[in-house]
Every structure is written in C-alpha cells, then in structure tokens.
Amino acid sequence: VGQVFSSAHFTSPGNEDSVLRFLRYPPPDTISHSAGDFRAGAHSDYGSITLLFRLKGQAGLEMLKPDNTWAPLPVCPAGTENDPSPPILVNIGDLLSYWTNGLLRSTVHRVAFPADASSVVEGESSSEPRYSIAYFCHPVGSTRLEP
C-alpha cells in the first residue's frame, strides 16, 4: 500500500485533486431546527484521508460505532487536554477503505445539534459557532482504484 499510496498522492505541482475547506457552523440558537436535525448529516468522506483541525471546546462531532450507536468525538481526548493545540483528527475515507480491501474502514460521522447537556463532552460547548478546517486528501484523477 505504501508505494501505491505515495505514487497516487505525491505528484508534481498543478496535478492536485485534494481540497482544503474552512467550515463554519452557526450557533444552534440562530438556526431553526427540530430534534431530528443535524448541522451536518451522517456521511463518510469519499477520498482517502481527511485531516480535521478543530478548536478546543467545540462540541458536536460524532462517530458511528460498530454497534450502530453514536459517540461524541472530544476535541481533546484524555491526556491531551493541556496540549497547546488539539490533536488532528484523521478520518479514513472510502477510497482508502477500498484500496485496503476493507482492512481500514471509512469513518461514518456527523455534526449534531446539542440534544441536552449530557450529550456534550465535559469542557466542550455546542452553543457557540463551530469552526474547523478539513483537508480532504484525494488521489490524482488518473490513479487506478484497485484493492
């Protein structure tokens, strides 16, 4: 996988299909929503890898667990609370899952509105705007997609 991944991603300038996206979710109290609504619905990323940079204290990101329940993804997992900047979250995308023949599985995730205080990770808030930067790593268009 190493050589195939490298040759599909590290190319000459101008031959890049990856995307850097700045994301903003408005404060929940400024948007009309009901109990079943989400800031971003459940999905997996279609590329190979997504790097997500988040701000401390911002709740809302959830991951689908193997038992089909949702779990909040804390910005600062245990042991990283005092780090100067939060860890980068790495999501496996659909293409990398396909390339590894399912060895690495794509991450189904969503951004939820706050249901109640118990659904928020301690030290995080979902009442403010939510900002993040996502780098979606995609192979170049001519890359053969074979497991």
N, CA, C and O of each residue as an XYZ file, in Angstrom:
588
protein
N       0.828     -1.192      0.000
C       0.000      0.000      0.000
C       0.870      1.252      0.000
O       0.493      2.247     -0.619
N       2.021      1.238      0.673
C       2.867      2.421      0.790
C       3.252      3.034     -0.544
O       3.057      4.233     -0.745
N       3.798      2.240     -1.464
C       4.222      2.755     -2.763
C       3.031      3.197     -3.594
O       3.087      4.235     -4.252
N       1.951      2.421     -3.573
C       0.749      2.779     -4.333
C       0.181      4.086     -3.806
O      -0.176      4.967     -4.590
N       0.091      4.225     -2.482
C      -0.451      5.445     -1.880
C       0.423      6.644     -2.233
O      -0.089      7.689     -2.634
N       1.735      6.500     -2.087
C       2.652      7.605     -2.381
C       2.562      8.051     -3.827
O       2.486      9.250     -4.094
N       2.571      7.124     -4.760
C       2.541      7.499     -6.176
C       1.201      8.105     -6.569
O       1.130      8.866     -7.535
N       0.151      7.786     -5.846
C      -1.179      8.326     -6.163
C      -1.410      9.698     -5.549
O      -2.326     10.409     -5.963
N      -0.590     10.090     -4.559
C      -0.844     11.337     -3.853
C       0.253     12.383     -4.008
O      -0.047     13.576     -4.053
N       1.498     11.977     -4.091
C       2.589     12.934     -4.162
C       2.970     13.140     -5.620
O       3.721     12.356     -6.200
N       2.445     14.191     -6.191
C       2.613     14.439     -7.618
C       3.243     15.799     -7.838
O       3.537     16.521     -6.885
N       3.446     16.139     -9.079
C       4.023     17.436     -9.414
C       2.993     18.545     -9.197
O       1.791     18.283     -9.223
N       3.455     19.787     -8.983
C       2.533     20.908     -8.787
C       1.554     21.031     -9.956
O       1.905     20.780    -11.108
N       0.329     21.421     -9.636
C      -0.687     21.596    -10.670
C      -1.462     20.333    -10.970
O      -2.411     20.358    -11.754
N      -1.073     19.230    -10.358
C      -1.735     17.952    -10.605
C      -2.329     17.452     -9.286
O      -2.083     16.318     -8.874
N      -3.104     18.304     -8.639
C      -3.596     18.040     -7.289
C      -5.111     18.034     -7.251
O      -5.750     18.945     -7.778
N      -5.691     17.022     -6.637
C      -7.138     16.934     -6.508
C      -7.602     17.069     -5.065
O      -8.801     16.990     -4.802
N      -6.689     17.269     -4.130
C      -7.052     17.414     -2.728
C      -7.686     18.780     -2.484
O      -7.528     19.703     -3.283
N      -8.413     18.895     -1.360
C      -9.175     20.109     -1.068
C      -8.944     20.519      0.383
O      -8.946     19.676      1.280
N      -8.746     21.817      0.607
C      -8.691     22.388      1.948
C      -9.955     23.216      2.124
O     -10.214     24.139      1.352
N     -10.739     22.880      3.144
C     -12.028     23.556      3.320
C     -12.114     24.140      4.732
O     -11.804     23.469      5.716
N     -12.539     25.396      4.807
C     -12.787     26.057      6.078
C     -14.277     25.938      6.372
O     -15.108     26.360      5.567
N     -14.618     25.362      7.527
C     -16.014     25.076      7.848
C     -16.488     25.936      9.017
O     -15.765     26.130      9.994
N     -17.707     26.445      8.902
C     -18.327     27.201      9.993
C     -19.765     26.731     10.138
O     -20.531     26.704      9.174
N     -20.112     26.364     11.358
C     -21.486     26.007     11.694
C     -21.999     27.097     12.627
O     -21.410     27.314     13.686
N     -23.082     27.791     12.266
C     -23.598     28.875     13.112
C     -24.053     28.354     14.481
O     -24.292     27.157     14.640
N     -24.172     29.249     15.465
C     -24.679     28.822     16.777
C     -26.066     28.198     16.627
O     -26.878     28.684     15.840
N     -26.344     27.138     17.366
C     -27.635     26.452     17.236
C     -28.844     27.349     17.471
O     -29.889     27.153     16.851
N     -28.714     28.332     18.361
C     -29.874     29.171     18.662
C     -30.184     30.186     17.567
O     -31.170     30.916     17.667
N     -29.360     30.242     16.525
C     -29.629     31.164     15.411
C     -30.262     30.455     14.217
O     -30.557     31.080     13.199
N     -30.468     29.143     14.350
C     -30.999     28.340     13.250
C     -32.241     27.598     13.737
O     -32.234     26.989     14.807
N     -33.285     27.658     12.955
C     -34.482     26.897     13.290
C     -34.210     25.416     13.023
O     -33.875     25.032     11.902
N     -34.358     24.589     14.058
C     -34.135     23.150     13.895
C     -35.002     22.375     14.880
O     -35.446     22.906     15.898
N     -35.229     21.120     14.555
C     -36.011     20.246     15.428
C     -35.123     19.118     15.940
O     -33.944     19.039     15.595
N     -35.692     18.257     16.758
C     -34.921     17.207     17.429
C     -34.176     16.278     16.465
O     -33.090     15.807     16.804
N     -34.712     16.004     15.293
C     -34.077     15.073     14.368
C     -33.112     15.714     13.388
O     -32.580     15.028     12.515
N     -32.874     17.014     13.511
C     -31.996     17.721     12.577
C     -30.536     17.638     13.011
O     -30.236     17.426     14.186
N     -29.630     17.807     12.042
C     -28.198     17.798     12.309
C     -27.544     18.963     11.591
O     -28.028     19.418     10.554
N     -26.438     19.444     12.148
C     -25.685     20.509     11.485
C     -25.072     19.976     10.195
O     -25.022     20.685      9.190
N     -24.611     18.743     10.220
C     -24.135     18.025      9.027
C     -24.556     16.577      9.208
O     -24.207     15.948     10.207
N     -25.298     16.047      8.255
C     -25.834     14.689      8.360
C     -24.768     13.618      8.301
O     -23.619     13.884      7.948
N     -25.155     12.411      8.646
C     -24.240     11.268      8.677
C     -23.667     11.001      7.287
O     -24.397     10.962      6.296
N     -22.348     10.819      7.232
C     -21.677     10.557      5.960
C     -20.281     10.007      6.221
O     -19.764     10.101      7.335
N     -19.684      9.441      5.199
C     -18.257      9.115      5.215
C     -17.622      9.950      4.111
O     -18.284     10.316      3.140
N     -16.352     10.243      4.265
C     -15.654     11.035      3.254
C     -15.237     10.112      2.112
O     -14.822      8.978      2.353
N     -15.342     10.582      0.889
C     -15.104      9.703     -0.257
C     -13.640      9.605     -0.656
O     -13.287      8.701     -1.413
N     -12.783     10.480     -0.188
C     -11.370     10.447     -0.548
C     -10.611      9.368      0.202
O     -11.196      8.383      0.654
N      -9.306      9.558      0.331
C      -8.509      8.554      1.026
C      -8.358      8.879      2.510
O      -8.605      8.024      3.360
N      -7.957     10.097      2.822
C      -7.781     10.509      4.219
C      -8.297     11.935      4.370
O      -8.151     12.760      3.468
N      -8.900     12.212      5.516
C      -9.289     13.576      5.874
C      -8.563     13.939      7.156
O      -8.578     13.181      8.126
N      -7.930     15.101      7.156
C      -7.315     15.642      8.365
C      -8.214     16.767      8.851
O      -8.473     17.715      8.111
N      -8.690     16.674     10.084
C      -9.613     17.669     10.620
C      -8.956     18.412     11.774
O      -8.557     17.817     12.775
N      -8.856     19.720     11.610
C      -8.292     20.602     12.624
C      -9.456     21.303     13.315
O     -10.247     21.983     12.661
N      -9.566     21.140     14.641
C     -10.692     21.704     15.384
C     -10.193     22.614     16.495
O      -9.044     22.520     16.929
N     -11.077     23.497     16.947
C     -10.766     24.378     18.062
C     -11.163     23.718     19.373
O     -12.142     22.974     19.439
N     -10.391     24.000     20.415
C     -10.726     23.473     21.737
C     -12.101     23.967     22.163
O     -12.501     25.091     21.861
N     -12.808     23.103     22.868
C     -14.074     23.492     23.472
C     -15.288     23.432     22.574
O     -16.382     23.794     23.007
N     -15.135     22.985     21.330
C     -16.271     22.977     20.406
C     -16.808     21.562     20.219
O     -16.144     20.693     19.654
N     -18.016     21.361     20.703
C     -18.652     20.043     20.658
C     -19.449     19.862     19.374
O     -19.626     20.801     18.598
N     -19.922     18.647     19.164
C     -20.852     18.379     18.073
C     -20.475     17.230     17.167
O     -21.360     16.569     16.624
N     -19.176     16.963     16.982
C     -18.781     15.890     16.074
C     -19.032     14.538     16.735
O     -18.643     14.306     17.879
N     -19.689     13.654     15.991
C     -20.000     12.316     16.493
C     -19.591     11.275     15.460
O     -19.570     11.545     14.259
N     -19.262     10.066     15.953
C     -18.854      8.960     15.097
C     -19.795      7.779     15.327
O     -20.205      7.508     16.455
N     -20.129      7.087     14.245
C     -20.958      5.891     14.344
C     -20.093      4.717     14.792
O     -19.093      4.390     14.152
N     -20.484      4.090     15.891
C     -19.741      2.949     16.426
C     -20.227      1.653     15.774
O     -21.299      1.637     15.168
N     -19.457      0.570     15.890
C     -19.857     -0.709     15.283
C     -21.227     -1.222     15.744
O     -21.879     -1.978     15.024
N     -21.666     -0.810     16.949
C     -22.976     -1.261     17.434
C     -24.115     -0.349     16.967
O     -25.230     -0.426     17.482
N     -23.821      0.518     15.981
C     -24.798      1.445     15.386
C     -25.321      2.498     16.351
O     -26.444      2.977     16.198
N     -24.514      2.864     17.348
C     -24.838      3.994     18.211
C     -23.819      5.091     17.940
O     -22.737      4.829     17.416
N     -24.171      6.317     18.299
C     -23.309      7.464     18.045
C     -22.533      7.829     19.300
O     -23.070      7.788     20.407
N     -21.266      8.186     19.121
C     -20.415      8.597     20.234
C     -19.811      9.960     19.922
O     -19.351     10.189     18.803
N     -19.804     10.877     20.903
C     -19.152     12.166     20.672
C     -17.643     11.981     20.534
O     -17.047     11.141     21.209
N     -17.033     12.771     19.657
C     -15.579     12.743     19.487
C     -15.008     13.991     20.143
O     -15.095     15.080     19.575
N     -14.427     13.852     21.329
C     -13.901     15.034     22.010
C     -12.770     15.674     21.207
O     -11.980     14.985     20.562
N     -12.709     16.993     21.258
C     -11.629     17.701     20.568
C     -10.294     17.331     21.201
O      -9.306     17.115     20.499
N     -10.266     17.260     22.518
C      -9.043     16.910     23.249
C      -9.278     15.617     24.031
O      -9.761     15.664     25.162
N      -8.944     14.468     23.448
C      -9.112     13.200     24.167
C      -8.271     13.175     25.445
O      -7.357     13.982     25.613
N      -8.584     12.258     26.323
C      -7.863     12.126     27.589
C      -6.356     12.125     27.357
O      -5.845     11.418     26.488
N      -5.662     12.928     28.147
C      -4.212     13.022     28.040
C      -3.727     14.144     27.144
O      -2.530     14.429     27.105
N      -4.644     14.795     26.414
C      -4.237     15.889     25.518
C      -4.845     17.228     25.933
O      -4.673     18.229     25.237
N      -5.552     17.253     27.060
C      -6.268     18.469     27.468
C      -5.348     19.675     27.648
O      -5.770     20.806     27.409
N      -4.113     19.459     28.060
C      -3.188     20.567     28.317
C      -2.231     20.840     27.168
O      -1.354     21.696     27.286
N      -2.384     20.133     26.071
C      -1.539     20.387     24.902
C      -1.834     21.785     24.364
O      -2.969     22.250     24.468
N      -0.839     22.465     23.791
C      -1.070     23.825     23.287
C      -2.099     23.899     22.159
O      -2.785     24.911     22.014
N      -2.209     22.856     21.376
C      -3.241     22.827     20.334
C      -3.827     21.417     20.296
O      -3.141     20.445     20.612
N      -5.094     21.312     19.908
C      -5.736     19.993     19.891
C      -5.097     19.061     18.867
O      -4.521     19.516     17.879
N      -5.201     17.757     19.107
C      -4.702     16.796     18.121
C      -5.478     16.908     16.803
O      -6.624     17.355     16.780
N      -4.846     16.503     15.737
C      -5.500     16.471     14.424
C      -6.277     15.158     14.342
O      -5.729     14.087     14.603
N      -7.545     15.248     13.980
C      -8.371     14.054     13.825
C      -8.164     13.511     12.413
O      -8.292     14.254     11.439
N      -7.849     12.227     12.295
C      -7.632     11.587     10.999
C      -8.804     10.655     10.714
O      -9.049      9.709     11.462
N      -9.520     10.925      9.635
C     -10.614     10.059      9.194
C     -10.166      9.256      7.983
O      -9.567      9.797      7.054
N     -10.458      7.974      8.002
C     -10.224      7.120      6.838
C     -11.388      7.335      5.880
O     -12.546      7.307      6.296
N     -11.093      7.547      4.614
C     -12.134      7.756      3.609
C     -12.469      6.482      2.851
O     -11.814      5.451      3.003
N     -13.508      6.581      2.029
C     -13.998      5.423      1.274
C     -12.944      4.843      0.323
O     -12.850      3.624      0.174
N     -12.156      5.709     -0.319
C     -11.146      5.198     -1.257
C     -10.065      4.388     -0.551
O      -9.658      3.335     -1.041
N      -9.599      4.874      0.597
C      -8.571      4.125      1.322
C      -9.150      2.813      1.848
O      -8.454      1.798      1.887
N     -10.407      2.830      2.246
C     -11.071      1.594      2.666
C     -11.111      0.600      1.503
O     -10.844     -0.588      1.687
N     -11.442      1.085      0.319
C     -11.484      0.233     -0.874
C     -10.087     -0.278     -1.228
O      -9.902     -1.464     -1.498
N      -9.099      0.635     -1.222
C      -7.729      0.246     -1.571
C      -7.174     -0.822     -0.647
O      -6.395     -1.675     -1.075
N      -7.573     -0.780      0.631
C      -7.059     -1.765      1.587
C      -7.988     -2.969      1.705
O      -7.835     -3.802      2.598
N      -8.955     -3.047      0.787
C      -9.903     -4.163      0.760
C     -10.623     -4.316      2.101
O     -10.875     -5.429      2.562
N     -10.950     -3.171      2.720
C     -11.702     -3.162      3.969
C     -10.880     -3.284      5.232
O     -11.432     -3.236      6.331
N      -9.551     -3.443      5.102
C      -8.708     -3.519      6.296
C      -8.850     -2.232      7.114
O      -9.018     -2.280      8.333
N      -8.783     -1.093      6.441
C      -9.059      0.206      7.069
C     -10.467      0.605      6.657
O     -10.793      0.593      5.470
N     -11.290      0.951      7.610
C     -12.695      1.248      7.313
C     -12.956      2.743      7.358
O     -12.443      3.453      8.223
N     -13.759      3.207      6.415
C     -14.104      4.625      6.406
C     -14.974      4.947      7.618
O     -15.750      4.118      8.092
N     -14.820      6.171      8.098
C     -15.466      6.624      9.315
C     -16.771      7.336      8.996
O     -16.770      8.357      8.308
N     -17.885      6.804      9.489
C     -19.172      7.487      9.336
C     -19.293      8.462     10.501
O     -19.156      8.078     11.663
N     -19.550      9.724     10.179
C     -19.606     10.760     11.201
C     -20.668     11.794     10.856
O     -21.189     11.817      9.741
N     -20.983     12.646     11.824
C     -21.965     13.714     11.644
C     -21.666     14.816     12.646
O     -20.897     14.629     13.590
N     -22.290     15.975     12.424
C     -22.201     17.070     13.389
C     -23.609     17.303     13.911
O     -24.517     17.665     13.162
N     -23.773     17.088     15.209
C     -25.098     17.134     15.825
C     -25.386     18.488     16.462
O     -24.475     19.192     16.897
N     -26.661     18.837     16.508
C     -27.123     19.920     17.364
C     -27.127     19.378     18.787
O     -27.278     18.172     18.979
N     -26.966     20.236     19.785
C     -26.995     19.730     21.159
C     -28.386     19.211     21.513
O     -29.382     19.912     21.331
N     -28.448     17.981     22.018
C     -29.729     17.428     22.457
C     -29.992     17.873     23.890
O     -31.080     18.350     24.213
N     -28.999     17.715     24.733
C     -29.052     18.186     26.112
C     -27.625     18.202     26.637
O     -26.703     17.762     25.951
N     -27.441     18.703     27.840
C     -26.092     18.853     28.391
C     -25.367     17.517     28.524
O     -24.138     17.484     28.475
N     -26.096     16.419     28.690
C     -25.450     15.115     28.868
C     -24.807     14.600     27.584
O     -23.973     13.695     27.628
N     -25.192     15.176     26.430
C     -24.640     14.697     25.160
C     -23.360     15.421     24.762
O     -22.777     15.125     23.719
N     -22.919     16.372     25.591
C     -21.726     17.155     25.285
C     -20.569     16.669     26.152
O     -20.745     16.412     27.343
N     -19.390     16.544     25.554
C     -18.192     16.135     26.276
C     -17.848     17.216     27.295
O     -17.973     18.408     27.014
N     -17.417     16.793     28.480
C     -17.067     17.751     29.530
C     -16.025     18.750     29.021
O     -15.035     18.366     28.398
N     -16.262     20.028     29.294
C     -15.347     21.082     28.870
C     -15.602     21.600     27.469
O     -14.911     22.511     27.012
N     -16.590     21.030     26.772
C     -16.925     21.478     25.422
C     -18.326     22.077     25.407
O     -19.168     21.744     26.241
N     -18.557     22.958     24.455
C     -19.852     23.623     24.334
C     -20.327     23.545     22.895
O     -19.533     23.612     21.957
N     -21.631     23.402     22.739
C     -22.185     23.410     21.388
C     -23.089     24.615     21.178
O     -23.873     24.649     20.229
N     -22.982     25.609     22.065
C     -23.846     26.783     21.952
C     -23.226     27.893     21.108
O     -23.927     28.826     20.718
N     -21.955     27.815     20.825
C     -21.248     28.827     20.040
C     -21.125     28.376     18.585
O     -21.432     27.228     18.264
N     -20.673     29.280     17.699
C     -20.378     28.825     16.332
C     -19.289     27.747     16.395
O     -18.448     27.757     17.293
N     -19.314     26.842     15.456
C     -18.319     25.766     15.411
C     -17.467     25.965     14.167
O     -17.986     26.060     13.055
N     -16.147     26.028     14.366
C     -15.210     26.233     13.267
C     -14.269     25.036     13.168
O     -13.869     24.465     14.183
N     -13.925     24.667     11.963
C     -12.908     23.642     11.755
C     -12.306     23.821     10.365
O     -12.864     24.504      9.506
N     -11.166     23.195     10.172
C     -10.509     23.175      8.866
C     -10.341     21.710      8.486
O      -9.788     20.921      9.253
N     -10.813     21.354      7.314
C     -10.713     19.970      6.843
C      -9.835     19.917      5.595
O     -10.039     20.666      4.640
N      -8.859     19.018      5.625
C      -8.033     18.758      4.448
C      -8.438     17.392      3.921
O      -8.199     16.371      4.567
N      -9.049     17.379      2.750
C      -9.505     16.147      2.117
C      -8.438     15.690      1.129
O      -8.254     16.307      0.080
N      -7.742     14.618      1.457
C      -6.664     14.092      0.625
C      -7.257     13.134     -0.407
O      -7.807     12.089     -0.059
N      -7.138     13.506     -1.670
C      -7.680     12.706     -2.771
C      -6.553     12.307     -3.711
O      -5.603     13.068     -3.892
N      -6.642     11.146     -4.299
C      -5.646     10.770     -5.309
C      -5.856     11.592     -6.581
O      -6.935     12.141     -6.806
N      -4.834     11.667     -7.390
C      -4.974     12.373     -8.666
C      -5.948     11.606     -9.558
O      -6.145     10.403     -9.385
N      -6.549     12.303    -10.503
C      -7.602     11.735    -11.338
C      -7.217     10.503    -12.130
O      -8.086      9.693    -12.455
N      -5.944     10.336    -12.453
C      -5.529      9.195    -13.272
C      -5.189      7.951    -12.447
O      -4.801      6.927    -13.010
N      -5.329      8.028    -11.128
C      -4.976      6.903    -10.264
C      -5.943      5.741    -10.446
O      -7.160      5.924    -10.432
N      -5.388      4.543    -10.616
C      -6.223      3.336    -10.746
C      -6.740      2.959     -9.363
O      -5.971      2.868     -8.405
N      -8.023      2.745     -9.271
C      -8.638      2.385     -7.999
C      -8.841      0.881     -7.940
O      -9.898      0.362     -8.300
N      -7.802      0.192     -7.477
C      -7.836     -1.265     -7.358
C      -7.384     -1.651     -5.964
O      -6.395     -1.116     -5.462
N      -8.106     -2.587     -5.324
C      -7.663     -3.024     -3.990
C      -6.373     -3.824     -4.075
O      -5.855     -4.271     -3.052
